[in-house]
XYZ file of C-alpha atoms in Angstrom:
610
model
C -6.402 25.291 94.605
C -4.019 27.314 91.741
C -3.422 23.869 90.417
C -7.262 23.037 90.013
C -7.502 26.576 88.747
C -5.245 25.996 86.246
C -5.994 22.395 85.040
C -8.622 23.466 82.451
C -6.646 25.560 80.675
C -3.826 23.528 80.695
C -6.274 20.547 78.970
C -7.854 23.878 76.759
C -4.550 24.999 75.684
C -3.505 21.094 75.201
C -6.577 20.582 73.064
C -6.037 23.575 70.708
C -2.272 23.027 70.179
C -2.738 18.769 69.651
C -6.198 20.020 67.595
C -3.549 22.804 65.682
C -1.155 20.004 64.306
C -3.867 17.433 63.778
C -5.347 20.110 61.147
C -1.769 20.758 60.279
C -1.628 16.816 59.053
C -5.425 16.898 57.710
C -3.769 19.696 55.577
C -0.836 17.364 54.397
C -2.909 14.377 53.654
C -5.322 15.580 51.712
C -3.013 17.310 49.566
C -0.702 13.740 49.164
C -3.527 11.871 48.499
C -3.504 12.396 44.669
C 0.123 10.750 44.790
C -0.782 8.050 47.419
C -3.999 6.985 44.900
C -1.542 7.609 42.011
C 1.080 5.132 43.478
C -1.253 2.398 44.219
C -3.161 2.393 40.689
C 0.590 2.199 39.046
C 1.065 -0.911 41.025
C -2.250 -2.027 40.112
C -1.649 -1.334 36.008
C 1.941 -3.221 36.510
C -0.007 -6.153 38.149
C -2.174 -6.585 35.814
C 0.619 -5.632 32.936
C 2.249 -8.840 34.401
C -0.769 -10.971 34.647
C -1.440 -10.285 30.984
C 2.060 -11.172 29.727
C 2.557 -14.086 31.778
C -1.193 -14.801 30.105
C -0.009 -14.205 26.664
C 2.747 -16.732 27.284
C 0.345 -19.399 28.358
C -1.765 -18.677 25.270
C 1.742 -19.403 23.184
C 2.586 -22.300 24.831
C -0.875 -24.117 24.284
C -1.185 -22.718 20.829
C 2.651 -24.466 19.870
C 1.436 -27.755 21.994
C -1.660 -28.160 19.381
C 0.635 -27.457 16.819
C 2.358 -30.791 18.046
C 5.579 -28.328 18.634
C 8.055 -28.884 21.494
C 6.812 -27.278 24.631
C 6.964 -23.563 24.986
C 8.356 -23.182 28.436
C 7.198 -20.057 30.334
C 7.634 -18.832 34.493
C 5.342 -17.343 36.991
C 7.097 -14.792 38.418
C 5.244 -13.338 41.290
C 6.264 -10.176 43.129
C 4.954 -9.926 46.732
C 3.939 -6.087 47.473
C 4.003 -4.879 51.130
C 1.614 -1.745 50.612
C 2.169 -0.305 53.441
C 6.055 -0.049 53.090
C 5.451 1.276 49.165
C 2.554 3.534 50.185
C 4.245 5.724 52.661
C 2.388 8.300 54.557
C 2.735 9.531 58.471
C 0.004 8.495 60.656
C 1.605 9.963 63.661
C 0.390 13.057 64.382
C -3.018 11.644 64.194
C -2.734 8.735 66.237
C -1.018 11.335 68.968
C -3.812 13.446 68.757
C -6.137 10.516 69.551
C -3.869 9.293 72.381
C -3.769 12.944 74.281
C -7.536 13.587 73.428
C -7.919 10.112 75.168
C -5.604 10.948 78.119
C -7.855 13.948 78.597
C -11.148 12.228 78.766
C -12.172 13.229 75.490
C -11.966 10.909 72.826
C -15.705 11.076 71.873
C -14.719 14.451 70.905
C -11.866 13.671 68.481
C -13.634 11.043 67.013
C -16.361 13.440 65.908
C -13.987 16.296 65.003
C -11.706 13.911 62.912
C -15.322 12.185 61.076
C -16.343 15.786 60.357
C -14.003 17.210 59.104
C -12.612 13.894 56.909
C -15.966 14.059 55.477
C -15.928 17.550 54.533
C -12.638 16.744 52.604
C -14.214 13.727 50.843
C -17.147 16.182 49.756
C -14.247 18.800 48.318
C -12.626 16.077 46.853
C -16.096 14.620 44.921
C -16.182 17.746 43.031
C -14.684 17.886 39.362
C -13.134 20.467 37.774
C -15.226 23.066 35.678
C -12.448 24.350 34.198
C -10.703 21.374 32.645
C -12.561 18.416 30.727
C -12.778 15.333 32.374
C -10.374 13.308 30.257
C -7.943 15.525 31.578
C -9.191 15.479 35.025
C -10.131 11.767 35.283
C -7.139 10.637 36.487
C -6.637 13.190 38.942
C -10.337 13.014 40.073
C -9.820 9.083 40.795
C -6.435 9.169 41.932
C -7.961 11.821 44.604
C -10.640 9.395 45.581
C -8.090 6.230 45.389
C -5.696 8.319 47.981
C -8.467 9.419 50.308
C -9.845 5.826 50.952
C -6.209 4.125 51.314
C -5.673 6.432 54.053
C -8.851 5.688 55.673
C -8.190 1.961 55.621
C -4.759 2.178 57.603
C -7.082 4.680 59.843
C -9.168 2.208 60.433
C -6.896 -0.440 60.920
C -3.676 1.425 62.857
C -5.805 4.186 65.305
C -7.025 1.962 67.811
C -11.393 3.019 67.699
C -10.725 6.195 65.819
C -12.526 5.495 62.634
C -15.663 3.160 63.042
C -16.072 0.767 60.183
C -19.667 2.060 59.756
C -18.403 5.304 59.436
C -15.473 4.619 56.088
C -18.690 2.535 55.321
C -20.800 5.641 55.168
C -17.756 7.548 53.340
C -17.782 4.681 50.764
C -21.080 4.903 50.165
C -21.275 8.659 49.638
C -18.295 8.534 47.021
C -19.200 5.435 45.402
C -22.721 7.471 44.622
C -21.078 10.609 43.230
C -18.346 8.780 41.190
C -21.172 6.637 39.467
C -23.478 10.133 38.948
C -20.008 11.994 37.506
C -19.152 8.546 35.207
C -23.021 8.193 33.718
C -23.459 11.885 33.215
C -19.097 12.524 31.667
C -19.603 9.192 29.699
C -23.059 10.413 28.079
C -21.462 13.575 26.631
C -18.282 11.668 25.109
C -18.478 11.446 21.197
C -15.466 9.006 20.895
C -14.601 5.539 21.584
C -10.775 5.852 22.789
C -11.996 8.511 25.152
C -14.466 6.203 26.733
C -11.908 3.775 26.827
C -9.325 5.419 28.151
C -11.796 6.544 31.611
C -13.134 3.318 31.438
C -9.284 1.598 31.730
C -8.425 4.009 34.745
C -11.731 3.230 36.670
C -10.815 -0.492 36.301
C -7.712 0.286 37.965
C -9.288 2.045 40.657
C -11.665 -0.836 41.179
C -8.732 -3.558 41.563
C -6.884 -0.788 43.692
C -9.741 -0.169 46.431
C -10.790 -4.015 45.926
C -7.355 -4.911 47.992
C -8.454 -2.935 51.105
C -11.495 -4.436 51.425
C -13.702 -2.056 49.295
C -16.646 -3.116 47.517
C -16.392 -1.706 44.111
C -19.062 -3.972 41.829
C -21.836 -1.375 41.588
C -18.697 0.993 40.227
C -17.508 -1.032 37.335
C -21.045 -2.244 36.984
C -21.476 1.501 35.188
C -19.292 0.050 32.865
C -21.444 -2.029 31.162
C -24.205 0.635 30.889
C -21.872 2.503 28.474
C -20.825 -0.964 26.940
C -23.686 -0.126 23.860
C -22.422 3.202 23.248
C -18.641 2.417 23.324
C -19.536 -0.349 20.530
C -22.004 1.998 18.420
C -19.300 4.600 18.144
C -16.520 2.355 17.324
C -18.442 0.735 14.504
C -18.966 4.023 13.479
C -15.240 4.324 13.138
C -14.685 0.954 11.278
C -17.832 2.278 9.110
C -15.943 5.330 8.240
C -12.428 3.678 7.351
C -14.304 0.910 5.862
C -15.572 3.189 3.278
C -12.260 4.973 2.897
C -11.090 1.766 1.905
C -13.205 0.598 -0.316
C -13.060 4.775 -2.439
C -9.114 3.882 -2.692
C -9.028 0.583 -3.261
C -8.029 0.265 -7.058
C -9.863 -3.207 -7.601
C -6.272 -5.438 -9.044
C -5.059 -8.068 -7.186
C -2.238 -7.351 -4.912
C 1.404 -8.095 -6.157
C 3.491 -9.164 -2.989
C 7.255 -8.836 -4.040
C 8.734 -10.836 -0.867
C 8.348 -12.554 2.300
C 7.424 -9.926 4.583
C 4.960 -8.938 2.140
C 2.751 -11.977 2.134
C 3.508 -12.613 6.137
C 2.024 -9.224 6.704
C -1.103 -9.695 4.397
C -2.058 -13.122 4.121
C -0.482 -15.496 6.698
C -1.256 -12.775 9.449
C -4.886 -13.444 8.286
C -4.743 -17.029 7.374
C -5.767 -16.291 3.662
C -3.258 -18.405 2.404
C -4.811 -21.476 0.374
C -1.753 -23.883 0.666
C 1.053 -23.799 3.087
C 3.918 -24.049 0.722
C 5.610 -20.630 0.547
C 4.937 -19.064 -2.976
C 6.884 -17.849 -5.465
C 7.857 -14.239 -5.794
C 6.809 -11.776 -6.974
C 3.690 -13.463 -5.438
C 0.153 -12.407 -7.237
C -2.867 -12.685 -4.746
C -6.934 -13.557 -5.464
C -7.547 -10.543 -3.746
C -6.873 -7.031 -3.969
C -5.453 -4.569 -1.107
C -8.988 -4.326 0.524
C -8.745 -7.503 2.295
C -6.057 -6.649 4.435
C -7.242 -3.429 5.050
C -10.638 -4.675 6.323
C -8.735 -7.359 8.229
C -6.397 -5.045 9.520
C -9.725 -2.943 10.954
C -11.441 -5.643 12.201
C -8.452 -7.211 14.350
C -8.253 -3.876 15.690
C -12.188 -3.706 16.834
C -11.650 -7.132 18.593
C -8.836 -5.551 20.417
C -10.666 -2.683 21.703
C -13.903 -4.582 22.342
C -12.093 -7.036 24.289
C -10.090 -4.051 26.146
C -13.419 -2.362 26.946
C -14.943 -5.470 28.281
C -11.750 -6.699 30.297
C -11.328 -6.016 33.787
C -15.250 -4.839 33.853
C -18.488 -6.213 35.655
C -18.980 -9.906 33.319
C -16.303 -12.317 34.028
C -16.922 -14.402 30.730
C -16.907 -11.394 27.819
C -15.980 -13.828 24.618
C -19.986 -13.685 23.946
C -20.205 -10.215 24.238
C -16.701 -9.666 22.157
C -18.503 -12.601 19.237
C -21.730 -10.580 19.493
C -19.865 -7.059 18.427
C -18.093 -8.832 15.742
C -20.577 -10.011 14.112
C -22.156 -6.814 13.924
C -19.064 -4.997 12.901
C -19.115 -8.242 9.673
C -22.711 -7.811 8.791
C -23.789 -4.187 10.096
C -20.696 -2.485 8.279
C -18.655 -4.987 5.720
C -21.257 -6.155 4.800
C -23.418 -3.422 4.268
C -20.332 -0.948 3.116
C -19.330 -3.695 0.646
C -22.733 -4.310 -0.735
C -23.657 -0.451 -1.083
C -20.659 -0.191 -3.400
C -21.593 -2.766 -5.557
C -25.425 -1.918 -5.408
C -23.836 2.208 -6.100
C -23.451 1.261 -10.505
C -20.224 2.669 -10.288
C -18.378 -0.395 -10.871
C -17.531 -2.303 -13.764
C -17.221 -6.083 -14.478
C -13.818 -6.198 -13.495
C -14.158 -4.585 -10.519
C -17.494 -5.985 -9.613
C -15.622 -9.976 -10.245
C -12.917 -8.346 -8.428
C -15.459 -7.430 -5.112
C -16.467 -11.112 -5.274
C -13.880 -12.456 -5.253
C -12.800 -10.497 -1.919
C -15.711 -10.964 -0.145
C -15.470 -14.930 -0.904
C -11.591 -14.291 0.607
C -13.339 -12.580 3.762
C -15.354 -15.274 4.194
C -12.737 -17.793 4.650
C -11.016 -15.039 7.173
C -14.591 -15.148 9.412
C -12.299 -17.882 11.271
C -9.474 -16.066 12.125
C -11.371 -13.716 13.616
C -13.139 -15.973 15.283
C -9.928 -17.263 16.989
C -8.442 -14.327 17.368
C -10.932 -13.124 19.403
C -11.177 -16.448 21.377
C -7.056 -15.876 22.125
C -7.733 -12.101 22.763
C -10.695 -13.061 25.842
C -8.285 -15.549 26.870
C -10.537 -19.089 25.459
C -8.830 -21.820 24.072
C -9.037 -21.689 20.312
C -9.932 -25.367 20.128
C -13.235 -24.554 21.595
C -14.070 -22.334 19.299
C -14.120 -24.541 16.478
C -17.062 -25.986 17.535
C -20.740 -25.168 15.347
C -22.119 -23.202 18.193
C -19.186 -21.238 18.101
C -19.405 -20.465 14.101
C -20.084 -16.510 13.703
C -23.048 -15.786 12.758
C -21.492 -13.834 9.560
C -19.824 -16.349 7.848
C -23.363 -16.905 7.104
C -24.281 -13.642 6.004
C -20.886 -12.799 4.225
C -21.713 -16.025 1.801
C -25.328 -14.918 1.139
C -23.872 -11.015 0.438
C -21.084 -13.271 -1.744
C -23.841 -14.172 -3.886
C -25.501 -11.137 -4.236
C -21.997 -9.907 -5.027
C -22.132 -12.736 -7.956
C -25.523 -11.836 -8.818
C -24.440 -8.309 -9.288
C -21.520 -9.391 -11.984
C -23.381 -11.317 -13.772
C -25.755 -8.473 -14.168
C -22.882 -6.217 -15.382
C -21.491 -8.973 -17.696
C -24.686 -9.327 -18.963
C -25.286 -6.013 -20.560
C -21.527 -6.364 -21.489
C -22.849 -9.194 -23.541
C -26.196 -7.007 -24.887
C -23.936 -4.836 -26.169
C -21.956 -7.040 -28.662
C -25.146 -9.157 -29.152
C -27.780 -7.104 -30.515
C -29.353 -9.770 -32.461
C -32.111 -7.365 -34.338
C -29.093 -5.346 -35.644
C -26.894 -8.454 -36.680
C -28.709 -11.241 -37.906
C -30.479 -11.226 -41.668
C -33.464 -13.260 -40.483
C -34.167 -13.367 -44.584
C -31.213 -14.744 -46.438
C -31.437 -16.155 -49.661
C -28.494 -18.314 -48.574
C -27.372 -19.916 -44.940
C -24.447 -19.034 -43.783
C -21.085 -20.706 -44.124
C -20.328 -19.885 -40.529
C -20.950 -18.572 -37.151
C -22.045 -14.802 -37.363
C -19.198 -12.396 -36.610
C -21.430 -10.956 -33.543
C -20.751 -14.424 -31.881
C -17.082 -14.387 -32.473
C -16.705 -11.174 -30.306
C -18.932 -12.737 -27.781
C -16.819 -16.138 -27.426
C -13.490 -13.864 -27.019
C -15.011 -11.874 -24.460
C -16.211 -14.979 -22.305
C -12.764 -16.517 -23.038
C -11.410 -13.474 -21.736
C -14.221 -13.228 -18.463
C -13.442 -16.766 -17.703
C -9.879 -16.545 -17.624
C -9.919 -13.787 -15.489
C -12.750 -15.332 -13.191
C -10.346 -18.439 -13.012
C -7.529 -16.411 -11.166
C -9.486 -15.326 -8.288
C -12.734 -16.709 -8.252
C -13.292 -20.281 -6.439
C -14.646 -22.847 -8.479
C -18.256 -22.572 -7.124
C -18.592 -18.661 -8.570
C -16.424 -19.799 -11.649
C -19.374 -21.821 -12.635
C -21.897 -19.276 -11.444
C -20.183 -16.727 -14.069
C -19.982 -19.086 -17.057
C -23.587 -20.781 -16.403
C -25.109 -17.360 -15.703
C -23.226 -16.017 -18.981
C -24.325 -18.814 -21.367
C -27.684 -18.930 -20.020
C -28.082 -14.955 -20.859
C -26.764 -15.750 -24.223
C -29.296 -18.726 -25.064
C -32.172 -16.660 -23.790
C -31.567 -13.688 -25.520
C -31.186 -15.735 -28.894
C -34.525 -17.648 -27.981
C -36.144 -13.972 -27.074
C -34.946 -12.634 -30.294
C -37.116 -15.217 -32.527
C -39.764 -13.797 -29.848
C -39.239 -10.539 -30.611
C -41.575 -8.176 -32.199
C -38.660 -6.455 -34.224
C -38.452 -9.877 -35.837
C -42.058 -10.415 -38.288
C -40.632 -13.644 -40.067
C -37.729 -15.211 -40.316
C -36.136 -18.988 -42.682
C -34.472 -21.749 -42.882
C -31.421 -20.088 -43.475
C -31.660 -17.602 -40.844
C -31.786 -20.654 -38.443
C -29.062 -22.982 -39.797
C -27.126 -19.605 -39.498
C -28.715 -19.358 -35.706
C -27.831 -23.145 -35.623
C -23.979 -22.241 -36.712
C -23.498 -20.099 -33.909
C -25.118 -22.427 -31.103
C -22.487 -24.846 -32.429
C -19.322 -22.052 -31.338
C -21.166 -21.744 -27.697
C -21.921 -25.607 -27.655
C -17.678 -26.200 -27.987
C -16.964 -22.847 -25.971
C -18.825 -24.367 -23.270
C -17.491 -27.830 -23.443
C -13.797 -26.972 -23.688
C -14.545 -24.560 -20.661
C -16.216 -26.705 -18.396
C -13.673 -29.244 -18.844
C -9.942 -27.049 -18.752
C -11.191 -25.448 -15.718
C -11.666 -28.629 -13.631
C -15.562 -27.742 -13.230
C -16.193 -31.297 -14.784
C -14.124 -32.934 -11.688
C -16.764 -31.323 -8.615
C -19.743 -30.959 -11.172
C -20.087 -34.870 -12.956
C -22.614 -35.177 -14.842
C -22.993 -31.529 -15.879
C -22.341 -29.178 -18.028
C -22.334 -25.529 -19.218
C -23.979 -27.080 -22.943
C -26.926 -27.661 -20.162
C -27.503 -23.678 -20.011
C -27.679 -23.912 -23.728
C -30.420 -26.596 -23.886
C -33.570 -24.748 -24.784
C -32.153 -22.830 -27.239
C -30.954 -26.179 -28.580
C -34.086 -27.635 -28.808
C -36.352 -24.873 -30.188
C -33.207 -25.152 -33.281
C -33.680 -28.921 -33.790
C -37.141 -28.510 -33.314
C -37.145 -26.059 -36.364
C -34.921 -27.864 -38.566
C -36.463 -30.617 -37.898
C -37.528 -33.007 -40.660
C -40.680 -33.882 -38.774
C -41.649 -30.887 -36.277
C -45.172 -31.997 -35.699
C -43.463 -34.961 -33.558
C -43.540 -31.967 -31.165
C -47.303 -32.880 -30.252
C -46.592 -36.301 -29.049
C -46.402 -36.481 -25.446
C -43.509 -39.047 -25.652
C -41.172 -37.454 -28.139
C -41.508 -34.137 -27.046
C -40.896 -35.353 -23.476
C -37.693 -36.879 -25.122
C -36.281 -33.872 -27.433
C -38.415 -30.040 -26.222
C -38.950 -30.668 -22.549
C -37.673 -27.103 -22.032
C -39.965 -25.466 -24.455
C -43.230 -24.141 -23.839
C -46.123 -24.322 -25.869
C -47.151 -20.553 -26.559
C -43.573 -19.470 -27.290
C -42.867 -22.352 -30.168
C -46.587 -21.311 -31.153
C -45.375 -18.097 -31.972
C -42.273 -18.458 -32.756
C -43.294 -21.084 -35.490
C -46.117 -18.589 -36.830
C -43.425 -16.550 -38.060
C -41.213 -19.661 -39.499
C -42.109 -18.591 -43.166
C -40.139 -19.776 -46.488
C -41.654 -20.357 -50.004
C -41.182 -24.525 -50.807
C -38.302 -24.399 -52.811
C -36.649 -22.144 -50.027
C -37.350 -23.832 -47.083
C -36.435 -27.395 -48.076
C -34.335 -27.223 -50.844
C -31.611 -26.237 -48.645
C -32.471 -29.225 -45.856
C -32.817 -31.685 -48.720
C -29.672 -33.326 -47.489
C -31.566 -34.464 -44.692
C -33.354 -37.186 -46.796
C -37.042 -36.022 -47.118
C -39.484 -34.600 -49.679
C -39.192 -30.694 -49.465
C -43.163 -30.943 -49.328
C -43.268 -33.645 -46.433
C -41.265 -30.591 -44.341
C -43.505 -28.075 -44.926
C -46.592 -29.749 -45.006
C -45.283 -31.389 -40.969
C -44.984 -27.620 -39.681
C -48.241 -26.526 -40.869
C -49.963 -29.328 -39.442
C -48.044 -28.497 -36.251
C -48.785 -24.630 -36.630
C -52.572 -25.505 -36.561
C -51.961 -27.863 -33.875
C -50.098 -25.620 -31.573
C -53.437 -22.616 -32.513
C -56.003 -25.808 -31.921
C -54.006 -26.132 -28.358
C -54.279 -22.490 -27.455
């Protein structure tokens, strides 16, 4: 009967002292579950380290097989992990605990004690730090959760009923809410892109650590791609910023490139290079130091756009990765690029210098293209297909030609200035001149000296853009001036003078159009085309028969470019006494009086018309 007595408090004192070192062990194992999560995301980042070299090597030895190089022989090493010899942690005590609670009819009890009390631990552990910001924390935080839930699983799987799967279920559940609430709300305050990134790359980690024991973890890095928009808004706010720095220090002259490693760095590592023969050094580029720079930038944005979007939610990411790229090209290049020219800061060389970068950034829309195809892992070969083609490339060549639009603007007041055809033409000699005025002399040495320049750096298609836009100024502001109220009459001399310097631009343009090569991609034109109405209003006026500009046929023939009201006007102001006007074209064959007498009748014409 002592015995009987004395059973329950044998099983009581049993209870307390097995229920003692089981808290004892709940003590331990909370506090080593930072370094048990730690350990298993390390194995997780070397994993993945060696899945994205042996990746990389792939990558080279398809990119050296299309090259029609030898093949690029890479291995597959694969280590094996036993996780539970690396992850070492004591299960004992617990699973004694169990086994005496069991002996002593009570495992019911232990299972509810052990539930309860894990779950209070998981609630203590859910809770960040106040006192430390989360990118400090982060790692900690996860590691903590990491830890907790490795520990369950070899619960689950070594303690014979202890832990329910329903009830780590339940456990899951609970933390998986709080992380995502912790991640929206931390990831909503964060004003920088590497911090994002740098959570974002440790949560990843966490996911492919828990995903091994079974742990669904999709709804976890599915937060990822809620924060996908603001990670990409704030890094092209970065590229904005050192896009702009670069364009303030950028001095506008072509780069010099004094050896090898020079032009590796900033053209072949960009595939700007026009020819594959190695150049010369010292080595003079198109472009100026800009390029680089921006290409520099922008191979860094793919980077971090395609380390954001790895290891996340989307299994295919190149769209996403093309889709941020082109809105880092057209968004900020583009835009940054444009605002300087658009600023009035610049001058013609700089502005022909601009163009001729962005027509050099163009051509690198490709590489970037690829390199962000190699970067997600795609086969470059696919992405040469149209489909494929950034949507930039587009863009860039329409901002190209607002860039050339721009210059020509800038070269054309360059040109008003040594122009200024009120100021240097007597439109009232008494005797033509012997030669070209000296205000077209300074004009044909500056485009001499724009078209050289333009030659160097420009491609062929702008080159002709320049000179047609330049000539084209020229001829209309001659053609203007004989519109011009500052002008009330003007002779014969006056125009054979006019007639003098058309002659200069005429062989300007030919010799031009042909040294450059422009005649080998343009046949059958010409830069003396930009020159043509101009032309004919002076053949019209020295003309020994100008009313011949009334019939349909001849002046379909020799003034299709003219227009009625402006040779009305300009010919009201055609004034010279007989003697004047056609003693000096009496070379031409004809009675003085015939001349005169053929542009009034067209001068009443031309009013009868109106």
């Amino acid at each position: 009967m002592l015995i009987e007595e004395r059973i329950p408090i044998i099983k009581s004192h049993i209870e307390k002292k097995v229920t003692s070192q089981v808290n004892e062990w709940l003590v331990l194992i909370r506090s080593t579950a930072k370094d048990i999560g730690q350990t298993a995301i390390g194995y997780a980042a070397l994993a993945r380290q060696r899945d994205e070299e042996t990746l990389a090597c792939q990558r080279k030895a398809e990119e050296q097989s299309c090259s029609g190089l030898e093949d690029f022989p890479y291995t597959l090493d694969v280590e094996e992990i036993d996780e539970d010899s690396v992850l070492k942690f004591d299960l004992t005590p617990l699973h004694r605990a169990y086994h005496i609670h069991t002996c002593l009819g009570i495992p019911e009890k232990f299972r509810d004690y052990y539930y309860k009390n894990r779950l209070l631990q998981l609630s203590s552990d859910l809770q960040i730090s106040s006192t430390q910001p989360f990118l400090e924390s982060h790692q900690t935080f996860l590691a903590q959760i990491a830890g907790y839930f490795i520990v369950e699983d070899r619960v689950l799987r070594t303690a014979g009923g202890l832990l329910l799967a329903s009830q780590v279920e339940t456990m899951w559940e609970t933390a998986v809410a709080k992380v995502i609430s912790v991640l929206e709300e931390q990831f909503s305050h964060m004003d920088t892109a590497s911090h994002i990134l740098l959570v974002k790359d440790y949560v990843t980690l966490l996911g492919a650590t828990l995903r091994q024991y079974g742990y669904e973890v999709g709804s976890i890095l599915e937060i990822l791609n809620h924060s996908r928009e603001k990670y990409h808004e704030l890094l092209l706010t970065e590229c904005r910023q050192q896009i702009i720095n670069i364009l303030a220090n950028d001095t506008c002259e072509q780069m010099v490139m004094k050896k090898e490693s020079d032009y590796q760095t900033n053209v072949l590592m960009f595939h700007l290079q026009t020819s594959d023969i190695m150049p010369a050094f010292p080595y003079i580029a198109p472009f100026s130091s800009m390029v680089p720079n921006c290409c520099r930038i922008v191979r860094s944005f793919i980077k971090d756009s395609v380390s954001y979007l790895s290891y996340g939610g989307q299994m295919n990411f190149f769209d996403y990765v093309k889709k941020y790229l082109d809105r880092l090209l057209i968004d900020v290049l583009n835009e940054v690029i444009l605002n300087t020219i658009y600023s009035g800061t610049t001058g013609v060389s700089q502005a022909m210098q601009i163009a001729a970068n962005i027509a050099v950034l163009e051509r690198a829309c490709d590489f970037f293209l690829q390199n962000a195809a190699q970067q997600c892992g795609i086969p470059i070969r696919s992405v040469g297909r149209p489909q494929a083609s950034l949507t930039s490339k587009v863009v860039l060549k329409t901002s190209r030609d607002a860039a050339y639009l721009a210059l020509l603007n800038l070269v054309n007041c360059k040109l008003d200035e040594f122009m200024a055809l009120t100021e240097n033409v007597n439109w009232t000699p008494d005797d033509p001149a012997p030669s070209a005025h000296e205000y077209i002399n300074e004009v044909v040495i500056y485009l001499d000296t724009l078209m050289s320049t333009a030659q160097q750096i420009l491609p062929l298609d702008a080159l002709y853009k320049v000179g047609s836009g330049a000539l084209e100024h020229i001829s209309n502001s001659i053609f203007e001036a004989f519109l011009s109220d500052s002008v009330k009459r003007f002779n014969a001399n006056a125009v054979m003078g006019i007639n003098n310097d058309l002659k200069t631009l005429e062989s300007f343009a030919d010799e031009r159009f042909h040294s450059t090569g422009l005649s080998e991609i343009y046949k059958g034109g010409s830069f003396r085309g930009y020159l043509i109405e101009l032309r004919q209003l002076i053949n019209l006026l020295l003309s020994s028969q100008p009313e011949n500009f009334m019939n349909p046929v001849i002046r379909q023939r020799n003034y299709n470019s003219l227009d009625y009201k402006k040779v009305a006007t300009i010919c009201d102001k055609f004034k010279d006494s007989p003697d004047g006007l056609f003693g000096s074209l009496s070379s031409r064959g004809a009675k003085p009086n015939s001349r005169k007498k053929s542009m009034d009748v067209l001068k009443r014409r031309l009013r009868d018309f109106n």
